[in-house]
JSON list of C-alpha atoms and ligand atoms in Angstrom, two decimals:
[
{"chain": "A", "resi": 297, "resn": "MET", "atom": "CA", "xyz": [-5.95, -27.24, 17.82]},
{"chain": "A", "resi": 298, "resn": "SER", "atom": "CA", "xyz": [-2.30, -26.75, 18.75]},
{"chain": "A", "resi": 299, "resn": "ASN", "atom": "CA", "xyz": [-0.01, -24.76, 16.49]},
{"chain": "A", "resi": 300, "resn": "ASP", "atom": "CA", "xyz": [2.11, -27.85, 15.87]},
{"chain": "A", "resi": 301, "resn": "ARG", "atom": "CA", "xyz": [-0.92, -29.83, 14.84]},
{"chain": "A", "resi": 302, "resn": "ARG", "atom": "CA", "xyz": [-2.13, -27.03, 12.59]},
{"chain": "A", "resi": 303, "resn": "ASP", "atom": "CA", "xyz": [1.30, -26.70, 10.98]},
{"chain": "A", "resi": 304, "resn": "PHE", "atom": "CA", "xyz": [1.42, -30.44, 10.44]},
{"chain": "A", "resi": 305, "resn": "LEU", "atom": "CA", "xyz": [-1.98, -30.44, 8.71]},
{"chain": "A", "resi": 306, "resn": "LYS", "atom": "CA", "xyz": [-1.06, -27.45, 6.59]},
{"chain": "A", "resi": 307, "resn": "LYS", "atom": "CA", "xyz": [2.25, -28.96, 5.54]},
{"chain": "A", "resi": 308, "resn": "SER", "atom": "CA", "xyz": [0.68, -32.34, 4.78]},
{"chain": "A", "resi": 309, "resn": "ALA", "atom": "CA", "xyz": [-1.92, -30.74, 2.54]},
{"chain": "A", "resi": 310, "resn": "LEU", "atom": "CA", "xyz": [0.73, -28.70, 0.78]},
{"chain": "A", "resi": 311, "resn": "LEU", "atom": "CA", "xyz": [3.10, -31.61, 0.33]},
{"chain": "A", "resi": 312, "resn": "GLY", "atom": "CA", "xyz": [0.17, -33.36, -1.33]},
{"chain": "A", "resi": 313, "resn": "LEU", "atom": "CA", "xyz": [-0.03, -30.38, -3.67]},
{"chain": "A", "resi": 314, "resn": "VAL", "atom": "CA", "xyz": [3.67, -30.63, -4.41]},
{"chain": "A", "resi": 315, "resn": "GLY", "atom": "CA", "xyz": [3.29, -34.30, -5.23]},
{"chain": "A", "resi": 316, "resn": "LEU", "atom": "CA", "xyz": [0.43, -33.45, -7.57]},
{"chain": "A", "resi": 317, "resn": "GLY", "atom": "CA", "xyz": [2.54, -30.72, -9.12]},
{"chain": "A", "resi": 318, "resn": "LYS", "atom": "CA", "xyz": [5.31, -33.20, -9.80]},
{"chain": "A", "resi": 319, "resn": "ASN", "atom": "CA", "xyz": [2.91, -35.39, -11.75]},
{"chain": "A", "resi": 320, "resn": "LEU", "atom": "CA", "xyz": [1.28, -32.51, -13.59]},
{"chain": "A", "resi": 321, "resn": "PHE", "atom": "CA", "xyz": [4.22, -30.27, -14.38]},
{"chain": "A", "resi": 322, "resn": "GLY", "atom": "CA", "xyz": [7.43, -32.26, -13.96]},
{"chain": "A", "resi": 323, "resn": "GLU", "atom": "CA", "xyz": [10.53, -31.22, -12.09]},
{"chain": "A", "resi": 324, "resn": "GLU", "atom": "CA", "xyz": [10.83, -27.71, -13.44]},
{"chain": "A", "resi": 325, "resn": "LYS", "atom": "CA", "xyz": [7.60, -26.36, -12.00]},
{"chain": "A", "resi": 326, "resn": "LEU", "atom": "CA", "xyz": [8.12, -28.41, -8.87]},
{"chain": "A", "resi": 327, "resn": "ALA", "atom": "CA", "xyz": [10.78, -26.13, -7.43]},
{"chain": "A", "resi": 328, "resn": "HIS", "atom": "CA", "xyz": [8.48, -23.13, -7.81]},
{"chain": "A", "resi": 329, "resn": "LEU", "atom": "CA", "xyz": [5.50, -24.91, -6.30]},
{"chain": "A", "resi": 330, "resn": "GLU", "atom": "CA", "xyz": [7.63, -26.13, -3.44]},
{"chain": "A", "resi": 331, "resn": "SER", "atom": "CA", "xyz": [8.85, -22.64, -2.64]},
{"chain": "A", "resi": 332, "resn": "VAL", "atom": "CA", "xyz": [5.29, -21.30, -2.70]},
{"chain": "A", "resi": 333, "resn": "SER", "atom": "CA", "xyz": [4.03, -24.07, -0.45]},
{"chain": "A", "resi": 334, "resn": "ASN", "atom": "CA", "xyz": [6.92, -23.54, 1.96]},
{"chain": "A", "resi": 335, "resn": "LYS", "atom": "CA", "xyz": [5.91, -19.90, 2.16]},
{"chain": "A", "resi": 336, "resn": "ILE", "atom": "CA", "xyz": [2.31, -20.74, 2.97]},
{"chain": "A", "resi": 337, "resn": "ALA", "atom": "CA", "xyz": [3.15, -23.57, 5.35]},
{"chain": "A", "resi": 338, "resn": "GLY", "atom": "CA", "xyz": [5.82, -21.48, 7.00]},
{"chain": "A", "resi": 339, "resn": "ALA", "atom": "CA", "xyz": [3.28, -18.61, 7.10]},
{"chain": "A", "resi": 340, "resn": "ASP", "atom": "CA", "xyz": [5.89, -16.61, 9.05]},
{"chain": "A", "resi": 341, "resn": "ASN", "atom": "CA", "xyz": [7.25, -15.31, 5.78]},
{"chain": "A", "resi": 342, "resn": "ALA", "atom": "CA", "xyz": [4.27, -15.52, 3.40]},
{"chain": "A", "resi": 343, "resn": "PHE", "atom": "CA", "xyz": [4.15, -11.71, 3.63]},
{"chain": "A", "resi": 344, "resn": "THR", "atom": "CA", "xyz": [7.29, -9.66, 4.19]},
{"chain": "A", "resi": 345, "resn": "LEU", "atom": "CA", "xyz": [8.01, -6.03, 4.87]},
{"chain": "A", "resi": 346, "resn": "PRO", "atom": "CA", "xyz": [9.41, -4.53, 1.64]},
{"chain": "A", "resi": 347, "resn": "LYS", "atom": "CA", "xyz": [12.74, -2.75, 1.96]},
{"chain": "A", "resi": 348, "resn": "LEU", "atom": "CA", "xyz": [12.35, 1.00, 2.40]},
{"chain": "A", "resi": 349, "resn": "PRO", "atom": "CA", "xyz": [14.01, 2.66, -0.64]},
{"chain": "A", "resi": 350, "resn": "TYR", "atom": "CA", "xyz": [15.64, 5.40, 1.53]},
{"chain": "A", "resi": 351, "resn": "ALA", "atom": "CA", "xyz": [16.75, 6.06, 5.11]},
{"chain": "A", "resi": 352, "resn": "TYR", "atom": "CA", "xyz": [14.26, 7.25, 7.73]},
{"chain": "A", "resi": 353, "resn": "ASP", "atom": "CA", "xyz": [15.68, 10.76, 7.78]},
{"chain": "A", "resi": 354, "resn": "GLU", "atom": "CA", "xyz": [15.82, 11.33, 4.03]},
{"chain": "A", "resi": 355, "resn": "LEU", "atom": "CA", "xyz": [12.34, 12.87, 3.78]},
{"chain": "A", "resi": 356, "resn": "GLU", "atom": "CA", "xyz": [13.13, 15.54, 6.34]},
{"chain": "A", "resi": 357, "resn": "PRO", "atom": "CA", "xyz": [12.15, 18.25, 7.01]},
{"chain": "A", "resi": 358, "resn": "PHE", "atom": "CA", "xyz": [8.78, 17.32, 5.50]},
{"chain": "A", "resi": 359, "resn": "ILE", "atom": "CA", "xyz": [8.36, 13.96, 7.23]},
{"chain": "A", "resi": 360, "resn": "ASP", "atom": "CA", "xyz": [10.57, 13.37, 10.27]},
{"chain": "A", "resi": 361, "resn": "ALA", "atom": "CA", "xyz": [12.77, 10.31, 10.84]},
{"chain": "A", "resi": 362, "resn": "LYS", "atom": "CA", "xyz": [11.04, 9.14, 14.02]},
{"chain": "A", "resi": 363, "resn": "THR", "atom": "CA", "xyz": [7.63, 9.10, 12.32]},
{"chain": "A", "resi": 364, "resn": "MET", "atom": "CA", "xyz": [9.06, 7.15, 9.40]},
{"chain": "A", "resi": 365, "resn": "GLU", "atom": "CA", "xyz": [10.76, 4.64, 11.67]},
{"chain": "A", "resi": 366, "resn": "ILE", "atom": "CA", "xyz": [7.67, 3.96, 13.79]},
{"chain": "A", "resi": 367, "resn": "HIS", "atom": "CA", "xyz": [5.33, 4.00, 10.80]},
{"chain": "A", "resi": 368, "resn": "TYR", "atom": "CA", "xyz": [7.46, 1.44, 8.98]},
{"chain": "A", "resi": 369, "resn": "THR", "atom": "CA", "xyz": [8.79, -0.82, 11.76]},
{"chain": "A", "resi": 370, "resn": "LYS", "atom": "CA", "xyz": [5.69, -0.82, 13.98]},
{"chain": "A", "resi": 371, "resn": "HIS", "atom": "CA", "xyz": [2.59, -0.04, 11.92]},
{"chain": "A", "resi": 372, "resn": "HIS", "atom": "CA", "xyz": [3.47, -1.62, 8.58]},
{"chain": "A", "resi": 373, "resn": "GLN", "atom": "CA", "xyz": [5.26, -4.52, 10.28]},
{"chain": "A", "resi": 374, "resn": "GLY", "atom": "CA", "xyz": [2.14, -5.01, 12.38]},
{"chain": "A", "resi": 375, "resn": "TYR", "atom": "CA", "xyz": [-0.06, -5.52, 9.30]},
{"chain": "A", "resi": 376, "resn": "VAL", "atom": "CA", "xyz": [2.47, -7.99, 7.89]},
{"chain": "A", "resi": 377, "resn": "ASN", "atom": "CA", "xyz": [2.63, -9.95, 11.15]},
{"chain": "A", "resi": 378, "resn": "LYS", "atom": "CA", "xyz": [-1.13, -10.13, 11.46]},
{"chain": "A", "resi": 379, "resn": "LEU", "atom": "CA", "xyz": [-1.45, -11.44, 7.89]},
{"chain": "A", "resi": 380, "resn": "ASN", "atom": "CA", "xyz": [1.13, -14.13, 8.55]},
{"chain": "A", "resi": 381, "resn": "GLU", "atom": "CA", "xyz": [-0.64, -15.16, 11.75]},
{"chain": "A", "resi": 382, "resn": "THR", "atom": "CA", "xyz": [-3.89, -15.53, 9.85]},
{"chain": "A", "resi": 383, "resn": "PRO", "atom": "CA", "xyz": [-3.54, -18.02, 6.97]},
{"chain": "A", "resi": 384, "resn": "SER", "atom": "CA", "xyz": [-6.65, -17.71, 4.82]},
{"chain": "A", "resi": 385, "resn": "THR", "atom": "CA", "xyz": [-8.20, -19.67, 2.00]},
{"chain": "A", "resi": 386, "resn": "ASN", "atom": "CA", "xyz": [-9.49, -16.30, 0.75]},
{"chain": "A", "resi": 387, "resn": "ILE", "atom": "CA", "xyz": [-5.97, -15.23, -0.20]},
{"chain": "A", "resi": 388, "resn": "ASP", "atom": "CA", "xyz": [-4.40, -16.40, -3.45]},
{"chain": "A", "resi": 389, "resn": "TYR", "atom": "CA", "xyz": [-0.84, -16.51, -2.14]},
{"chain": "A", "resi": 390, "resn": "MET", "atom": "CA", "xyz": [0.62, -16.86, -5.61]},
{"chain": "A", "resi": 391, "resn": "SER", "atom": "CA", "xyz": [-0.82, -13.59, -6.93]},
{"chain": "A", "resi": 392, "resn": "SER", "atom": "CA", "xyz": [0.61, -10.10, -6.48]},
{"chain": "A", "resi": 393, "resn": "ASP", "atom": "CA", "xyz": [-0.58, -7.99, -3.55]},
{"chain": "A", "resi": 394, "resn": "GLU", "atom": "CA", "xyz": [-2.41, -5.76, -6.03]},
{"chain": "A", "resi": 395, "resn": "VAL", "atom": "CA", "xyz": [-4.39, -8.73, -7.38]},
{"chain": "A", "resi": 396, "resn": "LYS", "atom": "CA", "xyz": [-4.99, -10.01, -3.83]},
{"chain": "A", "resi": 397, "resn": "CYS", "atom": "CA", "xyz": [-6.65, -6.67, -2.99]},
{"chain": "A", "resi": 398, "resn": "THR", "atom": "CA", "xyz": [-9.03, -6.93, -5.97]},
{"chain": "A", "resi": 399, "resn": "HIS", "atom": "CA", "xyz": [-10.48, -10.09, -4.38]},
{"chain": "A", "resi": 400, "resn": "ILE", "atom": "CA", "xyz": [-11.48, -8.30, -1.19]},
{"chain": "A", "resi": 401, "resn": "ASP", "atom": "CA", "xyz": [-15.17, -7.49, -0.82]},
{"chain": "A", "resi": 402, "resn": "LYS", "atom": "CA", "xyz": [-17.64, -6.74, 1.96]},
{"chain": "A", "resi": 403, "resn": "TYR", "atom": "CA", "xyz": [-17.83, -10.44, 2.83]},
{"chain": "A", "resi": 404, "resn": "THR", "atom": "CA", "xyz": [-14.08, -10.77, 3.45]},
{"chain": "A", "resi": 405, "resn": "SER", "atom": "CA", "xyz": [-13.16, -11.06, 7.13]},
{"chain": "A", "resi": 406, "resn": "SER", "atom": "CA", "xyz": [-12.18, -7.71, 8.60]},
{"chain": "A", "resi": 407, "resn": "VAL", "atom": "CA", "xyz": [-8.81, -9.04, 9.77]},
{"chain": "A", "resi": 408, "resn": "ILE", "atom": "CA", "xyz": [-7.82, -9.91, 6.18]},
{"chain": "A", "resi": 409, "resn": "ARG", "atom": "CA", "xyz": [-9.38, -6.77, 4.68]},
{"chain": "A", "resi": 410, "resn": "ASN", "atom": "CA", "xyz": [-7.69, -4.42, 7.17]},
{"chain": "A", "resi": 411, "resn": "ASN", "atom": "CA", "xyz": [-4.28, -6.03, 7.21]},
{"chain": "A", "resi": 412, "resn": "LEU", "atom": "CA", "xyz": [-3.95, -6.86, 3.53]},
{"chain": "A", "resi": 413, "resn": "GLY", "atom": "CA", "xyz": [-5.10, -3.30, 2.81]},
{"chain": "A", "resi": 414, "resn": "GLY", "atom": "CA", "xyz": [-2.63, -1.97, 5.37]},
{"chain": "A", "resi": 415, "resn": "HIS", "atom": "CA", "xyz": [0.21, -3.97, 3.83]},
{"chain": "A", "resi": 416, "resn": "TYR", "atom": "CA", "xyz": [-0.56, -3.06, 0.21]},
{"chain": "A", "resi": 417, "resn": "ASN", "atom": "CA", "xyz": [-1.32, 0.61, 0.94]},
{"chain": "A", "resi": 418, "resn": "HIS", "atom": "CA", "xyz": [1.91, 1.19, 2.86]},
{"chain": "A", "resi": 419, "resn": "SER", "atom": "CA", "xyz": [4.07, -0.77, 0.39]},
{"chain": "A", "resi": 420, "resn": "LEU", "atom": "CA", "xyz": [2.79, 1.57, -2.32]},
{"chain": "A", "resi": 421, "resn": "PHE", "atom": "CA", "xyz": [2.96, 4.71, -0.17]},
{"chain": "A", "resi": 422, "resn": "TRP", "atom": "CA", "xyz": [6.69, 4.26, 0.57]},
{"chain": "A", "resi": 423, "resn": "THR", "atom": "CA", "xyz": [7.55, 4.07, -3.13]},
{"chain": "A", "resi": 424, "resn": "LEU", "atom": "CA", "xyz": [5.58, 7.27, -3.80]},
{"chain": "A", "resi": 425, "resn": "LEU", "atom": "CA", "xyz": [7.79, 9.30, -1.46]},
{"chain": "A", "resi": 426, "resn": "LEU", "atom": "CA", "xyz": [10.95, 10.90, -2.79]},
{"chain": "A", "resi": 427, "resn": "PRO", "atom": "CA", "xyz": [14.09, 11.35, -0.66]},
{"chain": "A", "resi": 428, "resn": "HIS", "atom": "CA", "xyz": [16.08, 14.60, -0.89]},
{"chain": "A", "resi": 429, "resn": "PRO", "atom": "CA", "xyz": [13.46, 16.47, -2.88]},
{"chain": "A", "resi": 430, "resn": "THR", "atom": "CA", "xyz": [14.49, 19.51, -4.85]},
{"chain": "A", "resi": 431, "resn": "LYS", "atom": "CA", "xyz": [12.27, 22.30, -6.10]},
{"chain": "A", "resi": 432, "resn": "GLU", "atom": "CA", "xyz": [12.75, 21.32, -9.75]},
{"chain": "A", "resi": 433, "resn": "ILE", "atom": "CA", "xyz": [10.99, 18.00, -9.41]},
{"chain": "A", "resi": 434, "resn": "ARG", "atom": "CA", "xyz": [7.88, 18.99, -7.53]},
{"chain": "A", "resi": 435, "resn": "PHE", "atom": "CA", "xyz": [5.59, 18.61, -10.53]},
{"chain": "A", "resi": 436, "resn": "PRO", "atom": "CA", "xyz": [4.07, 15.73, -12.48]},
{"chain": "A", "resi": 437, "resn": "ILE", "atom": "CA", "xyz": [5.95, 14.56, -15.55]},
{"chain": "A", "resi": 438, "resn": "GLY", "atom": "CA", "xyz": [5.24, 12.82, -18.85]},
{"chain": "A", "resi": 439, "resn": "LYS", "atom": "CA", "xyz": [1.92, 11.23, -19.75]},
{"chain": "A", "resi": 440, "resn": "SER", "atom": "CA", "xyz": [0.57, 11.41, -16.20]},
{"chain": "A", "resi": 441, "resn": "ALA", "atom": "CA", "xyz": [1.24, 15.17, -16.17]},
{"chain": "A", "resi": 442, "resn": "LYS", "atom": "CA", "xyz": [-0.80, 15.48, -19.37]},
{"chain": "A", "resi": 443, "resn": "ALA", "atom": "CA", "xyz": [-3.63, 13.43, -17.85]},
{"chain": "A", "resi": 444, "resn": "ILE", "atom": "CA", "xyz": [-3.61, 15.54, -14.67]},
{"chain": "A", "resi": 445, "resn": "GLY", "atom": "CA", "xyz": [-3.91, 18.62, -16.87]},
{"chain": "A", "resi": 446, "resn": "ASP", "atom": "CA", "xyz": [-2.48, 22.11, -17.15]},
{"chain": "A", "resi": 447, "resn": "GLU", "atom": "CA", "xyz": [-4.10, 23.32, -13.95]},
{"chain": "A", "resi": 448, "resn": "PHE", "atom": "CA", "xyz": [-1.84, 21.50, -11.51]},
{"chain": "A", "resi": 449, "resn": "GLU", "atom": "CA", "xyz": [-2.72, 23.91, -8.72]},
{"chain": "A", "resi": 450, "resn": "ASP", "atom": "CA", "xyz": [-6.42, 23.11, -9.10]},
{"chain": "A", "resi": 451, "resn": "PHE", "atom": "CA", "xyz": [-5.62, 19.41, -8.95]},
{"chain": "A", "resi": 452, "resn": "GLN", "atom": "CA", "xyz": [-3.51, 19.93, -5.83]},
{"chain": "A", "resi": 453, "resn": "LYS", "atom": "CA", "xyz": [-6.28, 21.95, -4.23]},
{"chain": "A", "resi": 454, "resn": "GLU", "atom": "CA", "xyz": [-8.92, 19.29, -4.91]},
{"chain": "A", "resi": 455, "resn": "PHE", "atom": "CA", "xyz": [-6.68, 16.47, -3.65]},
{"chain": "A", "resi": 456, "resn": "THR", "atom": "CA", "xyz": [-5.76, 18.46, -0.53]},
{"chain": "A", "resi": 457, "resn": "GLU", "atom": "CA", "xyz": [-9.41, 19.25, 0.22]},
{"chain": "A", "resi": 458, "resn": "LYS", "atom": "CA", "xyz": [-10.52, 15.65, -0.13]},
{"chain": "A", "resi": 459, "resn": "ALA", "atom": "CA", "xyz": [-7.64, 14.39, 2.01]},
{"chain": "A", "resi": 460, "resn": "SER", "atom": "CA", "xyz": [-8.32, 17.02, 4.68]},
{"chain": "A", "resi": 461, "resn": "LYS", "atom": "CA", "xyz": [-11.99, 16.13, 4.90]},
{"chain": "A", "resi": 462, "resn": "ILE", "atom": "CA", "xyz": [-11.55, 12.41, 5.59]},
{"chain": "A", "resi": 463, "resn": "PHE", "atom": "CA", "xyz": [-13.27, 11.80, 8.91]},
{"chain": "A", "resi": 464, "resn": "GLY", "atom": "CA", "xyz": [-11.02, 9.74, 11.15]},
{"chain": "A", "resi": 465, "resn": "SER", "atom": "CA", "xyz": [-8.49, 7.40, 9.55]},
{"chain": "A", "resi": 466, "resn": "GLY", "atom": "CA", "xyz": [-8.17, 6.78, 5.84]},
{"chain": "A", "resi": 467, "resn": "TRP", "atom": "CA", "xyz": [-6.41, 7.39, 2.55]},
{"chain": "A", "resi": 468, "resn": "CYS", "atom": "CA", "xyz": [-6.67, 9.80, -0.34]},
{"chain": "A", "resi": 469, "resn": "TRP", "atom": "CA", "xyz": [-5.88, 8.42, -3.81]},
{"chain": "A", "resi": 470, "resn": "LEU", "atom": "CA", "xyz": [-5.42, 9.39, -7.41]},
{"chain": "A", "resi": 471, "resn": "ILE", "atom": "CA", "xyz": [-6.70, 6.45, -9.41]},
{"chain": "A", "resi": 472, "resn": "LYS", "atom": "CA", "xyz": [-6.77, 5.44, -13.05]},
{"chain": "A", "resi": 473, "resn": "THR", "atom": "CA", "xyz": [-10.21, 4.00, -13.78]},
{"chain": "A", "resi": 474, "resn": "GLN", "atom": "CA", "xyz": [-10.86, 1.16, -16.19]},
{"chain": "A", "resi": 475, "resn": "GLU", "atom": "CA", "xyz": [-11.76, 3.78, -18.81]},
{"chain": "A", "resi": 476, "resn": "GLY", "atom": "CA", "xyz": [-8.33, 5.34, -18.29]},
{"chain": "A", "resi": 477, "resn": "LYS", "atom": "CA", "xyz": [-9.69, 8.44, -16.53]},
{"chain": "A", "resi": 478, "resn": "LEU", "atom": "CA", "xyz": [-8.01, 9.98, -13.48]},
{"chain": "A", "resi": 479, "resn": "LYS", "atom": "CA", "xyz": [-10.08, 10.47, -10.35]},
{"chain": "A", "resi": 480, "resn": "ILE", "atom": "CA", "xyz": [-9.39, 11.61, -6.80]},
{"chain": "A", "resi": 481, "resn": "VAL", "atom": "CA", "xyz": [-11.09, 9.31, -4.29]},
{"chain": "A", "resi": 482, "resn": "THR", "atom": "CA", "xyz": [-10.89, 8.58, -0.58]},
{"chain": "A", "resi": 483, "resn": "THR", "atom": "CA", "xyz": [-11.28, 5.39, 1.43]},
{"chain": "A", "resi": 484, "resn": "ALA", "atom": "CA", "xyz": [-11.77, 4.76, 5.14]},
{"chain": "A", "resi": 485, "resn": "ASN", "atom": "CA", "xyz": [-9.42, 2.77, 7.38]},
{"chain": "A", "resi": 486, "resn": "GLN", "atom": "CA", "xyz": [-7.13, 0.54, 5.27]},
{"chain": "A", "resi": 487, "resn": "ASP", "atom": "CA", "xyz": [-9.54, 0.04, 2.38]},
{"chain": "A", "resi": 488, "resn": "ASN", "atom": "CA", "xyz": [-8.30, 0.94, -1.08]},
{"chain": "A", "resi": 489, "resn": "PRO", "atom": "CA", "xyz": [-9.82, 1.51, -4.55]},
{"chain": "A", "resi": 490, "resn": "LEU", "atom": "CA", "xyz": [-8.74, -1.93, -5.81]},
{"chain": "A", "resi": 491, "resn": "MET", "atom": "CA", "xyz": [-11.20, -3.62, -3.47]},
{"chain": "A", "resi": 492, "resn": "GLN", "atom": "CA", "xyz": [-14.74, -4.53, -4.51]},
{"chain": "A", "resi": 493, "resn": "LEU", "atom": "CA", "xyz": [-16.41, -2.11, -2.12]},
{"chain": "A", "resi": 494, "resn": "ASP", "atom": "CA", "xyz": [-18.80, 0.80, -2.50]},
{"chain": "A", "resi": 495, "resn": "GLY", "atom": "CA", "xyz": [-17.15, 3.69, -4.27]},
{"chain": "A", "resi": 496, "resn": "GLU", "atom": "CA", "xyz": [-15.13, 4.28, -7.41]},
{"chain": "A", "resi": 497, "resn": "ARG", "atom": "CA", "xyz": [-12.61, 1.55, -8.27]},
{"chain": "A", "resi": 498, "resn": "GLY", "atom": "CA", "xyz": [-9.35, 1.86, -10.12]},
{"chain": "A", "resi": 499, "resn": "LYS", "atom": "CA", "xyz": [-5.60, 1.47, -10.01]},
{"chain": "A", "resi": 500, "resn": "PRO", "atom": "CA", "xyz": [-3.94, 3.75, -7.45]},
{"chain": "A", "resi": 501, "resn": "ILE", "atom": "CA", "xyz": [-1.17, 5.92, -8.92]},
{"chain": "A", "resi": 502, "resn": "LEU", "atom": "CA", "xyz": [-0.82, 8.34, -6.00]},
{"chain": "A", "resi": 503, "resn": "ALA", "atom": "CA", "xyz": [-1.54, 7.64, -2.34]},
{"chain": "A", "resi": 504, "resn": "LEU", "atom": "CA", "xyz": [-1.65, 9.69, 0.84]},
{"chain": "A", "resi": 505, "resn": "ASP", "atom": "CA", "xyz": [-1.93, 8.16, 4.30]},
{"chain": "A", "resi": 506, "resn": "VAL", "atom": "CA", "xyz": [-3.93, 10.49, 6.56]},
{"chain": "A", "resi": 507, "resn": "TRP", "atom": "CA", "xyz": [-4.04, 8.25, 9.61]},
{"chain": "A", "resi": 508, "resn": "GLU", "atom": "CA", "xyz": [-2.85, 10.21, 12.64]},
{"chain": "A", "resi": 509, "resn": "HIS", "atom": "CA", "xyz": [0.08, 7.78, 13.02]},
{"chain": "A", "resi": 510, "resn": "ALA", "atom": "CA", "xyz": [1.42, 9.16, 9.71]},
{"chain": "A", "resi": 511, "resn": "TYR", "atom": "CA", "xyz": [1.92, 12.68, 11.08]},
{"chain": "A", "resi": 512, "resn": "TYR", "atom": "CA", "xyz": [1.01, 13.10, 14.76]},
{"chain": "A", "resi": 513, "resn": "LEU", "atom": "CA", "xyz": [4.56, 13.04, 16.21]},
{"chain": "A", "resi": 514, "resn": "GLN", "atom": "CA", "xyz": [5.64, 15.93, 14.02]},
{"chain": "A", "resi": 515, "resn": "TYR", "atom": "CA", "xyz": [2.43, 17.78, 13.31]},
{"chain": "A", "resi": 516, "resn": "GLN", "atom": "CA", "xyz": [0.11, 16.80, 16.20]},
{"chain": "A", "resi": 517, "resn": "ASN", "atom": "CA", "xyz": [-3.44, 17.75, 15.11]},
{"chain": "A", "resi": 518, "resn": "ARG", "atom": "CA", "xyz": [-2.28, 19.87, 12.15]},
{"chain": "A", "resi": 519, "resn": "ARG", "atom": "CA", "xyz": [-3.24, 17.51, 9.36]},
{"chain": "A", "resi": 520, "resn": "ALA", "atom": "CA", "xyz": [-3.41, 20.41, 6.89]},
{"chain": "A", "resi": 521, "resn": "ASP", "atom": "CA", "xyz": [0.29, 21.22, 7.46]},
{"chain": "A", "resi": 522, "resn": "TYR", "atom": "CA", "xyz": [1.25, 17.57, 6.99]},
{"chain": "A", "resi": 523, "resn": "ILE", "atom": "CA", "xyz": [-0.61, 17.43, 3.66]},
{"chain": "A", "resi": 524, "resn": "LYS", "atom": "CA", "xyz": [0.84, 20.74, 2.50]},
{"chain": "A", "resi": 525, "resn": "ASN", "atom": "CA", "xyz": [4.38, 19.51, 3.22]},
{"chain": "A", "resi": 526, "resn": "TRP", "atom": "CA", "xyz": [3.78, 16.06, 1.77]},
{"chain": "A", "resi": 527, "resn": "TRP", "atom": "CA", "xyz": [3.48, 17.63, -1.71]},
{"chain": "A", "resi": 528, "resn": "ASN", "atom": "CA", "xyz": [7.22, 18.35, -1.46]},
{"chain": "A", "resi": 529, "resn": "VAL", "atom": "CA", "xyz": [8.12, 14.65, -1.28]},
{"chain": "A", "resi": 530, "resn": "VAL", "atom": "CA", "xyz": [5.81, 13.17, -3.91]},
{"chain": "A", "resi": 531, "resn": "ASN", "atom": "CA", "xyz": [7.71, 10.89, -6.28]},
{"chain": "A", "resi": 532, "resn": "TRP", "atom": "CA", "xyz": [6.27, 12.01, -9.63]},
{"chain": "A", "resi": 533, "resn": "GLN", "atom": "CA", "xyz": [8.54, 9.60, -11.49]},
{"chain": "A", "resi": 534, "resn": "LYS", "atom": "CA", "xyz": [6.79, 6.74, -9.68]},
{"chain": "A", "resi": 535, "resn": "VAL", "atom": "CA", "xyz": [3.37, 8.26, -10.46]},
{"chain": "A", "resi": 536, "resn": "GLU", "atom": "CA", "xyz": [4.31, 8.29, -14.14]},
{"chain": "A", "resi": 537, "resn": "GLU", "atom": "CA", "xyz": [5.52, 4.69, -13.92]},
{"chain": "A", "resi": 538, "resn": "LEU", "atom": "CA", "xyz": [2.25, 3.53, -12.34]},
{"chain": "A", "resi": 539, "resn": "TYR", "atom": "CA", "xyz": [0.17, 5.54, -14.82]},
{"chain": "A", "resi": 540, "resn": "THR", "atom": "CA", "xyz": [1.90, 4.14, -17.90]},
{"chain": "A", "resi": 541, "resn": "GLN", "atom": "CA", "xyz": [2.14, 0.51, -16.68]},
{"chain": "B", "resi": 205, "resn": "LIG", "atom": "MN1", "xyz": [-0.05, 4.37, 7.93]}
]
C-alpha cells in the first residue's frame, strides 16, 4: 500500500472518530480529539524529542558535550523517528509515555518495545542529570534520602556494582515498587521496569544508561569511570520529585 493511500485510510478512520466525538461530547471535547487525531494521522509528530533542559556542554567534565549531542540528536531522535514511522494499534496515543510503557509485554513487537523504551528511558535520563554540579548537592535529599537510608555509600556501591555488571547494553534503575519499597534493578537493551516483563516492576526514580553510546567517545571501554563520574551529575531534586509524586 502506498504511503498516500495509508495516510488517506488513517485520516478517514480518524475523521470518523472526530465526527463520533462531536456527537458524544459536543464542541468542547472536539478540539482536543481533533488535535489527538491529527497527531496520529500526521504520525510525523505523534512522538517528539523533549527539549534538553541544559546545553550539551553543561555536564562537563563528567559527560562531554560531543557525547551529549550525539546521544540526544542521533540516538534519542532515532527512537522517536522509528516510533513515528511505525503507527501501532498497541499504543494508546492519548496516554503518557509512562503509561504506554506499562502496556508493553513479551508479545509486543520488538520495534515498539525497543523504540518506546528508548524514547521513555532517555526522556527520563536527561531530566535526572544536573548541569553545573557543585559538591554540596551530590547527595539525596528529603523523603527519598530517608528511603535510601543513612548508608548512602553502601547504596552507591550496590548501584555501581549492578550497573557495571550489565552484560552488553542496558540500564540500571532505582525503582519504587508498588509496596513503596526502593530497589535497584537492571534491564537489558531498552527495556524498563514499567514494562510487564520478567523481573521486578516499579516506577523508575533514578536511571543510568550503560549503553556504550552513552560513554564510549569520552571513556572508551572504561565503563567503571563513566559510572563513577556520573554520580557527580545526578539530579537528586528530580529523584525526590519522582519519589514523592
Ligand atoms: Mn542511550
